[in-house]
């Protein structure tokens, strides 16, 4: 019997009894106003959920896609169908490399002719691995958080975005568990408000003190020294340490440098892309204009721009390595010269270095 529980994903499976396989996701597009669990029966339902950000966050979309594919295999999908489904899942969102890594591992399993239960086993391993990667990131990063720190974060990088306790938010959570007195400033994170809708929801549940701000207040807070450090997550780290994260991250890094403030990025090794030599090579997802000019969702249909206004809506931006103070990874805490000297690469599992 397999029973996996994350903050935003649940999976149960009884071998040889596919009727009892169930993959549920917490519909993140409705949070915090409604906690709705969706039963996803097919890979195409999972692709839809990933594209519409009902399930989101770099590590979680990879794990969710893998479980969906494993479920499809145990329900009797053919070899050809599984390959097609893996390719379609892999292409559901372009920036977070965890999705590609998880799909590549699943495809290697399919190609090697393993049984459906064994293929599902790879997905379960990816889930469990993410839980332990989050725990290690949290341990490593909490060392950098001091008693009394006021920390600014962006987007949502907690339990909702991973199978475990999160990346940047996992670090914050760990520091809080260690008894450090901290206060979190949460960027609302336009356009889809992952900070305002999701991070506040998590912090409130965890009982960690926080204050919500709009994105354009961050520089003002830094100038007033209301925050001492910034910590964010990542969707893809290039071989030179440049990284992509939710749009607005780059601006925070520039402001942090001006204000001489530490700027940390936290992520698992599964977010490293050694084939990508620098941030210019990271594909940036472009999303619908309606996310910027108006929204249909839990608030109903709201439009705030002149009808048919031209819109530019990149979902991510790239922060150059030179603006990063430390990379908090599961395998250690690194500085820029660790990338240059090959120390980050050496700390990776062997399988990652074959690229
Ligand atoms: O578009 P989203 O909500 O999936 O974007 C998520 C982010 O940018 C997170 O900061 C990133 O995935 C790190 S999560 C652990």
PDB file of N, CA and C in Angstrom, residues 157-246:
ATOM      1  N   UNK A 157       7.127  29.314  -1.775  1.00  0.00           N
ATOM      2  CA  UNK A 157       8.199  28.317  -1.847  1.00  0.00           C
ATOM      3  C   UNK A 157       8.090  27.317  -0.706  1.00  0.00           C
ATOM      4  N   UNK A 158       6.883  27.132  -0.186  1.00  0.00           N
ATOM      5  CA  UNK A 158       6.724  26.285   0.994  1.00  0.00           C
ATOM      6  C   UNK A 158       6.175  24.912   0.670  1.00  0.00           C
ATOM      7  N   UNK A 159       5.411  24.364   1.595  1.00  0.00           N
ATOM      8  CA  UNK A 159       4.819  23.045   1.432  1.00  0.00           C
ATOM      9  C   UNK A 159       3.902  22.962   0.227  1.00  0.00           C
ATOM     10  N   UNK A 160       3.323  24.074  -0.161  1.00  0.00           N
ATOM     11  CA  UNK A 160       2.431  24.060  -1.332  1.00  0.00           C
ATOM     12  C   UNK A 160       3.205  23.885  -2.634  1.00  0.00           C
ATOM     13  N   UNK A 161       4.493  24.216  -2.605  1.00  0.00           N
ATOM     14  CA  UNK A 161       5.292  24.200  -3.842  1.00  0.00           C
ATOM     15  C   UNK A 161       6.186  22.967  -3.954  1.00  0.00           C
ATOM     16  N   UNK A 162       6.171  22.127  -2.932  1.00  0.00           N
ATOM     17  CA  UNK A 162       7.072  20.963  -2.881  1.00  0.00           C
ATOM     18  C   UNK A 162       6.315  19.775  -2.280  1.00  0.00           C
ATOM     19  N   UNK A 163       7.000  18.633  -2.233  1.00  0.00           N
ATOM     20  CA  UNK A 163       6.417  17.487  -1.526  1.00  0.00           C
ATOM     21  C   UNK A 163       6.718  17.574  -0.031  1.00  0.00           C
ATOM     22  N   UNK A 164       7.672  18.411   0.338  1.00  0.00           N
ATOM     23  CA  UNK A 164       8.096  18.502   1.732  1.00  0.00           C
ATOM     24  C   UNK A 164       7.779  19.853   2.348  1.00  0.00           C
ATOM     25  N   UNK A 165       8.746  20.373   3.117  1.00  0.00           N
ATOM     26  CA  UNK A 165       8.486  21.604   3.869  1.00  0.00           C
ATOM     27  C   UNK A 165       8.780  22.865   3.061  1.00  0.00           C
ATOM     28  N   UNK A 166       9.336  22.686   1.849  1.00  0.00           N
ATOM     29  CA  UNK A 166       9.589  23.861   1.018  1.00  0.00           C
ATOM     30  C   UNK A 166      11.068  24.135   0.847  1.00  0.00           C
ATOM     31  N   UNK A 167      11.345  25.192   0.104  1.00  0.00           N
ATOM     32  CA  UNK A 167      12.739  25.601  -0.110  1.00  0.00           C
ATOM     33  C   UNK A 167      13.014  26.852   0.732  1.00  0.00           C
ATOM     34  N   UNK A 168      12.802  28.050   0.174  1.00  0.00           N
ATOM     35  CA  UNK A 168      13.045  29.272   0.964  1.00  0.00           C
ATOM     36  C   UNK A 168      12.145  29.302   2.196  1.00  0.00           C
ATOM     37  N   UNK A 169      10.896  28.961   2.010  1.00  0.00           N
ATOM     38  CA  UNK A 169       9.982  28.996   3.164  1.00  0.00           C
ATOM     39  C   UNK A 169      10.305  27.877   4.154  1.00  0.00           C
ATOM     40  N   UNK A 170      10.860  26.785   3.652  1.00  0.00           N
ATOM     41  CA  UNK A 170      11.298  25.704   4.533  1.00  0.00           C
ATOM     42  C   UNK A 170      12.424  26.170   5.451  1.00  0.00           C
ATOM     43  N   UNK A 171      13.304  27.001   4.917  1.00  0.00           N
ATOM     44  CA  UNK A 171      14.404  27.566   5.719  1.00  0.00           C
ATOM     45  C   UNK A 171      13.820  28.448   6.831  1.00  0.00           C
ATOM     46  N   UNK A 172      12.862  29.277   6.434  1.00  0.00           N
ATOM     47  CA  UNK A 172      12.219  30.183   7.403  1.00  0.00           C
ATOM     48  C   UNK A 172      11.517  29.366   8.491  1.00  0.00           C
ATOM     49  N   UNK A 173      10.833  28.329   8.044  1.00  0.00           N
ATOM     50  CA  UNK A 173      10.104  27.461   8.980  1.00  0.00           C
ATOM     51  C   UNK A 173      11.065  26.794   9.976  1.00  0.00           C
ATOM     52  N   UNK A 174      12.176  26.317   9.463  1.00  0.00           N
ATOM     53  CA  UNK A 174      13.163  25.656  10.320  1.00  0.00           C
ATOM     54  C   UNK A 174      13.729  26.629  11.351  1.00  0.00           C
ATOM     55  N   UNK A 175      14.046  27.849  10.904  1.00  0.00           N
ATOM     56  CA  UNK A 175      14.583  28.857  11.837  1.00  0.00           C
ATOM     57  C   UNK A 175      13.572  29.130  12.944  1.00  0.00           C
ATOM     58  N   UNK A 176      12.305  29.163  12.577  1.00  0.00           N
ATOM     59  CA  UNK A 176      11.242  29.382  13.558  1.00  0.00           C
ATOM     60  C   UNK A 176      11.169  28.201  14.531  1.00  0.00           C
ATOM     61  N   UNK A 177      11.264  26.986  13.994  1.00  0.00           N
ATOM     62  CA  UNK A 177      11.226  25.784  14.849  1.00  0.00           C
ATOM     63  C   UNK A 177      12.410  25.756  15.814  1.00  0.00           C
ATOM     64  N   UNK A 178      13.522  26.336  15.373  1.00  0.00           N
ATOM     65  CA  UNK A 178      14.718  26.372  16.235  1.00  0.00           C
ATOM     66  C   UNK A 178      14.581  27.396  17.355  1.00  0.00           C
ATOM     67  N   UNK A 179      13.454  28.104  17.355  1.00  0.00           N
ATOM     68  CA  UNK A 179      13.196  29.055  18.434  1.00  0.00           C
ATOM     69  C   UNK A 179      13.681  30.465  18.151  1.00  0.00           C
ATOM     70  N   UNK A 180      14.143  30.705  16.909  1.00  0.00           N
ATOM     71  CA  UNK A 180      14.581  32.059  16.577  1.00  0.00           C
ATOM     72  C   UNK A 180      13.349  32.942  16.397  1.00  0.00           C
ATOM     73  N   UNK A 181      13.456  34.149  16.897  1.00  0.00           N
ATOM     74  CA  UNK A 181      12.370  35.098  16.699  1.00  0.00           C
ATOM     75  C   UNK A 181      12.568  35.748  15.341  1.00  0.00           C
ATOM     76  N   UNK A 182      11.623  35.509  14.433  1.00  0.00           N
ATOM     77  CA  UNK A 182      11.771  36.077  13.082  1.00  0.00           C
ATOM     78  C   UNK A 182      10.457  36.707  12.661  1.00  0.00           C
ATOM     79  N   UNK A 183      10.564  37.580  11.666  1.00  0.00           N
ATOM     80  CA  UNK A 183       9.361  38.166  11.085  1.00  0.00           C
ATOM     81  C   UNK A 183       9.526  38.120   9.568  1.00  0.00           C
ATOM     82  N   UNK A 184       8.483  37.686   8.872  1.00  0.00           N
ATOM     83  CA  UNK A 184       8.562  37.520   7.415  1.00  0.00           C
ATOM     84  C   UNK A 184       7.749  38.609   6.726  1.00  0.00           C
ATOM     85  N   UNK A 185       8.387  39.306   5.797  1.00  0.00           N
ATOM     86  CA  UNK A 185       7.644  40.207   4.907  1.00  0.00           C
ATOM     87  C   UNK A 185       7.367  39.445   3.619  1.00  0.00           C
ATOM     88  N   UNK A 186       6.107  39.391   3.245  1.00  0.00           N
ATOM     89  CA  UNK A 186       5.678  38.584   2.099  1.00  0.00           C
ATOM     90  C   UNK A 186       5.308  39.505   0.940  1.00  0.00           C
ATOM     91  N   UNK A 187       6.066  39.401  -0.151  1.00  0.00           N
ATOM     92  CA  UNK A 187       5.701  40.115  -1.383  1.00  0.00           C
ATOM     93  C   UNK A 187       4.407  39.524  -1.925  1.00  0.00           C
ATOM     94  N   UNK A 188       3.462  40.336  -2.334  1.00  0.00           N
ATOM     95  CA  UNK A 188       2.205  39.754  -2.838  1.00  0.00           C
ATOM     96  C   UNK A 188       2.433  38.927  -4.116  1.00  0.00           C
ATOM     97  N   UNK A 189       3.444  39.328  -4.917  1.00  0.00           N
ATOM     98  CA  UNK A 189       3.855  38.559  -6.102  1.00  0.00           C
ATOM     99  C   UNK A 189       2.826  38.625  -7.235  1.00  0.00           C
ATOM    100  N   UNK A 190       2.766  39.770  -7.836  1.00  0.00           N
ATOM    101  CA  UNK A 190       1.944  39.947  -9.046  1.00  0.00           C
ATOM    102  C   UNK A 190       2.559  39.158 -10.194  1.00  0.00           C
ATOM    103  N   UNK A 191       1.781  38.642 -11.167  1.00  0.00           N
ATOM    104  CA  UNK A 191       0.343  38.900 -11.276  1.00  0.00           C
ATOM    105  C   UNK A 191      -0.569  37.900 -10.571  1.00  0.00           C
ATOM    106  N   UNK A 192      -0.092  36.704 -10.234  1.00  0.00           N
ATOM    107  CA  UNK A 192      -1.038  35.702  -9.721  1.00  0.00           C
ATOM    108  C   UNK A 192      -1.059  35.591  -8.203  1.00  0.00           C
ATOM    109  N   UNK A 193      -0.318  36.497  -7.554  1.00  0.00           N
ATOM    110  CA  UNK A 193      -0.453  36.681  -6.102  1.00  0.00           C
ATOM    111  C   UNK A 193      -0.124  35.430  -5.270  1.00  0.00           C
ATOM    112  N   UNK A 194       0.898  34.689  -5.713  1.00  0.00           N
ATOM    113  CA  UNK A 194       1.261  33.488  -4.942  1.00  0.00           C
ATOM    114  C   UNK A 194       1.702  33.839  -3.522  1.00  0.00           C
ATOM    115  N   UNK A 195       2.313  35.028  -3.362  1.00  0.00           N
ATOM    116  CA  UNK A 195       2.724  35.440  -2.010  1.00  0.00           C
ATOM    117  C   UNK A 195       1.504  35.758  -1.158  1.00  0.00           C
ATOM    118  N   UNK A 196       0.646  36.605  -1.687  1.00  0.00           N
ATOM    119  CA  UNK A 196      -0.520  37.053  -0.912  1.00  0.00           C
ATOM    120  C   UNK A 196      -1.494  35.909  -0.658  1.00  0.00           C
ATOM    121  N   UNK A 197      -1.702  35.059  -1.656  1.00  0.00           N
ATOM    122  CA  UNK A 197      -2.720  34.023  -1.516  1.00  0.00           C
ATOM    123  C   UNK A 197      -2.191  32.772  -0.804  1.00  0.00           C
ATOM    124  N   UNK A 198      -0.934  32.404  -1.124  1.00  0.00           N
ATOM    125  CA  UNK A 198      -0.439  31.086  -0.696  1.00  0.00           C
ATOM    126  C   UNK A 198       0.537  31.163   0.477  1.00  0.00           C
ATOM    127  N   UNK A 199       1.498  32.100   0.387  1.00  0.00           N
ATOM    128  CA  UNK A 199       2.503  32.169   1.458  1.00  0.00           C
ATOM    129  C   UNK A 199       1.869  32.654   2.764  1.00  0.00           C
ATOM    130  N   UNK A 200       0.959  33.617   2.671  1.00  0.00           N
ATOM    131  CA  UNK A 200       0.285  34.052   3.914  1.00  0.00           C
ATOM    132  C   UNK A 200      -0.534  32.897   4.498  1.00  0.00           C
ATOM    133  N   UNK A 201      -1.155  32.123   3.626  1.00  0.00           N
ATOM    134  CA  UNK A 201      -1.957  30.963   4.073  1.00  0.00           C
ATOM    135  C   UNK A 201      -1.080  29.976   4.840  1.00  0.00           C
ATOM    136  N   UNK A 202       0.104  29.721   4.286  1.00  0.00           N
ATOM    137  CA  UNK A 202       1.019  28.775   4.954  1.00  0.00           C
ATOM    138  C   UNK A 202       1.558  29.345   6.264  1.00  0.00           C
ATOM    139  N   UNK A 203       2.004  30.593   6.210  1.00  0.00           N
ATOM    140  CA  UNK A 203       2.610  31.186   7.414  1.00  0.00           C
ATOM    141  C   UNK A 203       1.593  31.275   8.548  1.00  0.00           C
ATOM    142  N   UNK A 204       0.360  31.591   8.169  1.00  0.00           N
ATOM    143  CA  UNK A 204      -0.685  31.683   9.187  1.00  0.00           C
ATOM    144  C   UNK A 204      -0.898  30.319   9.844  1.00  0.00           C
ATOM    145  N   UNK A 205      -0.973  29.269   9.021  1.00  0.00           N
ATOM    146  CA  UNK A 205      -1.136  27.915   9.568  1.00  0.00           C
ATOM    147  C   UNK A 205       0.028  27.529  10.481  1.00  0.00           C
ATOM    148  N   UNK A 206       1.243  27.993  10.099  1.00  0.00           N
ATOM    149  CA  UNK A 206       2.439  27.633  10.865  1.00  0.00           C
ATOM    150  C   UNK A 206       2.632  28.516  12.104  1.00  0.00           C
ATOM    151  N   UNK A 207       1.876  29.589  12.172  1.00  0.00           N
ATOM    152  CA  UNK A 207       2.008  30.502  13.311  1.00  0.00           C
ATOM    153  C   UNK A 207       3.280  31.326  13.280  1.00  0.00           C
ATOM    154  N   UNK A 208       3.787  31.576  12.089  1.00  0.00           N
ATOM    155  CA  UNK A 208       5.007  32.401  11.957  1.00  0.00           C
ATOM    156  C   UNK A 208       4.584  33.843  11.664  1.00  0.00           C
ATOM    157  N   UNK A 209       5.077  34.805  12.448  1.00  0.00           N
ATOM    158  CA  UNK A 209       4.641  36.188  12.250  1.00  0.00           C
ATOM    159  C   UNK A 209       5.037  36.719  10.873  1.00  0.00           C
ATOM    160  N   UNK A 210       4.114  37.407  10.216  1.00  0.00           N
ATOM    161  CA  UNK A 210       4.390  37.925   8.874  1.00  0.00           C
ATOM    162  C   UNK A 210       3.611  39.207   8.624  1.00  0.00           C
ATOM    163  N   UNK A 211       4.055  39.929   7.600  1.00  0.00           N
ATOM    164  CA  UNK A 211       3.341  41.110   7.130  1.00  0.00           C
ATOM    165  C   UNK A 211       3.323  41.042   5.614  1.00  0.00           C
ATOM    166  N   UNK A 212       2.163  41.250   5.041  1.00  0.00           N
ATOM    167  CA  UNK A 212       2.019  41.238   3.579  1.00  0.00           C
ATOM    168  C   UNK A 212       2.282  42.635   3.028  1.00  0.00           C
ATOM    169  N   UNK A 213       3.069  42.692   1.945  1.00  0.00           N
ATOM    170  CA  UNK A 213       3.303  43.984   1.270  1.00  0.00           C
ATOM    171  C   UNK A 213       3.049  43.814  -0.232  1.00  0.00           C
ATOM    172  N   UNK A 214       2.828  44.905  -0.929  1.00  0.00           N
ATOM    173  CA  UNK A 214       2.783  44.827  -2.388  1.00  0.00           C
ATOM    174  C   UNK A 214       4.230  44.828  -2.889  1.00  0.00           C
ATOM    175  N   UNK A 215       4.419  44.295  -4.079  1.00  0.00           N
ATOM    176  CA  UNK A 215       5.785  44.123  -4.601  1.00  0.00           C
ATOM    177  C   UNK A 215       6.557  45.452  -4.651  1.00  0.00           C
ATOM    178  N   UNK A 216       5.834  46.523  -4.977  1.00  0.00           N
ATOM    179  CA  UNK A 216       6.531  47.804  -5.149  1.00  0.00           C
ATOM    180  C   UNK A 216       6.865  48.500  -3.829  1.00  0.00           C
ATOM    181  N   UNK A 217       6.629  47.823  -2.709  1.00  0.00           N
ATOM    182  CA  UNK A 217       7.021  48.386  -1.403  1.00  0.00           C
ATOM    183  C   UNK A 217       8.393  47.874  -0.952  1.00  0.00           C
ATOM    184  N   UNK A 218       8.928  46.881  -1.647  1.00  0.00           N
ATOM    185  CA  UNK A 218      10.137  46.202  -1.153  1.00  0.00           C
ATOM    186  C   UNK A 218      11.317  47.163  -0.982  1.00  0.00           C
ATOM    187  N   UNK A 219      11.555  48.018  -1.968  1.00  0.00           N
ATOM    188  CA  UNK A 219      12.711  48.929  -1.883  1.00  0.00           C
ATOM    189  C   UNK A 219      12.567  49.865  -0.680  1.00  0.00           C
ATOM    190  N   UNK A 220      11.357  50.322  -0.458  1.00  0.00           N
ATOM    191  CA  UNK A 220      11.085  51.221   0.658  1.00  0.00           C
ATOM    192  C   UNK A 220      11.430  50.533   1.991  1.00  0.00           C
ATOM    193  N   UNK A 221      11.028  49.275   2.106  1.00  0.00           N
ATOM    194  CA  UNK A 221      11.330  48.516   3.341  1.00  0.00           C
ATOM    195  C   UNK A 221      12.834  48.355   3.534  1.00  0.00           C
ATOM    196  N   UNK A 222      13.522  48.101   2.423  1.00  0.00           N
ATOM    197  CA  UNK A 222      14.981  47.925   2.534  1.00  0.00           C
ATOM    198  C   UNK A 222      15.635  49.221   2.969  1.00  0.00           C
ATOM    199  N   UNK A 223      15.193  50.303   2.391  1.00  0.00           N
ATOM    200  CA  UNK A 223      15.775  51.604   2.734  1.00  0.00           C
ATOM    201  C   UNK A 223      15.568  51.923   4.210  1.00  0.00           C
ATOM    202  N   UNK A 224      14.388  51.541   4.725  1.00  0.00           N
ATOM    203  CA  UNK A 224      14.092  51.794   6.142  1.00  0.00           C
ATOM    204  C   UNK A 224      14.721  50.738   7.056  1.00  0.00           C
ATOM    205  N   UNK A 225      15.398  49.767   6.474  1.00  0.00           N
ATOM    206  CA  UNK A 225      16.017  48.650   7.212  1.00  0.00           C
ATOM    207  C   UNK A 225      14.974  47.845   7.989  1.00  0.00           C
ATOM    208  N   UNK A 226      13.777  47.777   7.431  1.00  0.00           N
ATOM    209  CA  UNK A 226      12.750  46.937   8.061  1.00  0.00           C
ATOM    210  C   UNK A 226      12.975  45.463   7.744  1.00  0.00           C
ATOM    211  N   UNK A 227      13.785  45.193   6.722  1.00  0.00           N
ATOM    212  CA  UNK A 227      14.201  43.803   6.464  1.00  0.00           C
ATOM    213  C   UNK A 227      15.728  43.762   6.474  1.00  0.00           C
ATOM    214  N   UNK A 228      16.260  42.591   6.903  1.00  0.00           N
ATOM    215  CA  UNK A 228      17.730  42.445   6.946  1.00  0.00           C
ATOM    216  C   UNK A 228      18.248  41.514   5.866  1.00  0.00           C
ATOM    217  N   UNK A 229      17.374  40.624   5.380  1.00  0.00           N
ATOM    218  CA  UNK A 229      17.844  39.687   4.356  1.00  0.00           C
ATOM    219  C   UNK A 229      16.678  39.236   3.494  1.00  0.00           C
ATOM    220  N   UNK A 230      17.022  38.757   2.312  1.00  0.00           N
ATOM    221  CA  UNK A 230      16.013  38.296   1.357  1.00  0.00           C
ATOM    222  C   UNK A 230      16.305  36.837   1.046  1.00  0.00           C
ATOM    223  N   UNK A 231      15.253  36.037   1.022  1.00  0.00           N
ATOM    224  CA  UNK A 231      15.438  34.633   0.637  1.00  0.00           C
ATOM    225  C   UNK A 231      14.303  34.229  -0.307  1.00  0.00           C
ATOM    226  N   UNK A 232      14.705  33.634  -1.427  1.00  0.00           N
ATOM    227  CA  UNK A 232      13.743  33.250  -2.470  1.00  0.00           C
ATOM    228  C   UNK A 232      14.024  31.807  -2.905  1.00  0.00           C
ATOM    229  N   UNK A 233      13.087  31.252  -3.655  1.00  0.00           N
ATOM    230  CA  UNK A 233      13.276  29.924  -4.244  1.00  0.00           C
ATOM    231  C   UNK A 233      13.769  30.052  -5.677  1.00  0.00           C
ATOM    232  N   UNK A 234      13.704  28.968  -6.410  1.00  0.00           N
ATOM    233  CA  UNK A 234      14.178  29.004  -7.793  1.00  0.00           C
ATOM    234  C   UNK A 234      13.490  27.923  -8.627  1.00  0.00           C
ATOM    235  N   UNK A 235      13.415  28.180  -9.913  1.00  0.00           N
ATOM    236  CA  UNK A 235      12.810  27.227 -10.849  1.00  0.00           C
ATOM    237  C   UNK A 235      13.850  26.568 -11.744  1.00  0.00           C
ATOM    238  N   UNK A 236      14.993  27.212 -11.891  1.00  0.00           N
ATOM    239  CA  UNK A 236      16.098  26.593 -12.630  1.00  0.00           C
ATOM    240  C   UNK A 236      17.375  27.367 -12.316  1.00  0.00           C
ATOM    241  N   UNK A 237      18.421  26.619 -11.949  1.00  0.00           N
ATOM    242  CA  UNK A 237      19.729  27.240 -11.709  1.00  0.00           C
ATOM    243  C   UNK A 237      20.652  26.800 -12.838  1.00  0.00           C
ATOM    244  N   UNK A 238      21.232  27.763 -13.539  1.00  0.00           N
ATOM    245  CA  UNK A 238      22.162  27.443 -14.626  1.00  0.00           C
ATOM    246  C   UNK A 238      23.518  27.046 -14.039  1.00  0.00           C
ATOM    247  N   UNK A 239      24.381  26.489 -14.907  1.00  0.00           N
ATOM    248  CA  UNK A 239      25.678  25.965 -14.457  1.00  0.00           C
ATOM    249  C   UNK A 239      26.560  27.045 -13.820  1.00  0.00           C
ATOM    250  N   UNK A 240      26.346  28.303 -14.173  1.00  0.00           N
ATOM    251  CA  UNK A 240      27.184  29.377 -13.601  1.00  0.00           C
ATOM    252  C   UNK A 240      26.546  30.027 -12.368  1.00  0.00           C
ATOM    253  N   UNK A 241      25.377  29.495 -11.926  1.00  0.00           N
ATOM    254  CA  UNK A 241      24.729  30.037 -10.726  1.00  0.00           C
ATOM    255  C   UNK A 241      23.625  31.042 -11.012  1.00  0.00           C
ATOM    256  N   UNK A 242      23.526  31.543 -12.258  1.00  0.00           N
ATOM    257  CA  UNK A 242      22.365  32.378 -12.603  1.00  0.00           C
ATOM    258  C   UNK A 242      21.113  31.536 -12.356  1.00  0.00           C
ATOM    259  N   UNK A 243      20.022  32.176 -11.973  1.00  0.00           N
ATOM    260  CA  UNK A 243      18.831  31.345 -11.757  1.00  0.00           C
ATOM    261  C   UNK A 243      17.549  32.075 -12.155  1.00  0.00           C
ATOM    262  N   UNK A 244      16.560  31.266 -12.547  1.00  0.00           N
ATOM    263  CA  UNK A 244      15.225  31.808 -12.868  1.00  0.00           C
ATOM    264  C   UNK A 244      14.316  31.584 -11.674  1.00  0.00           C
ATOM    265  N   UNK A 245      13.534  32.575 -11.371  1.00  0.00           N
ATOM    266  CA  UNK A 245      12.491  32.444 -10.343  1.00  0.00           C
ATOM    267  C   UNK A 245      11.350  33.384 -10.717  1.00  0.00           C
ATOM    268  N   UNK A 246      10.297  33.350  -9.932  1.00  0.00           N
ATOM    269  CA  UNK A 246       9.099  34.144 -10.214  1.00  0.00           C
ATOM    270  C   UNK A 246       9.446  35.585 -10.554  1.00  0.00           C
TER     271      UNK A 246
END
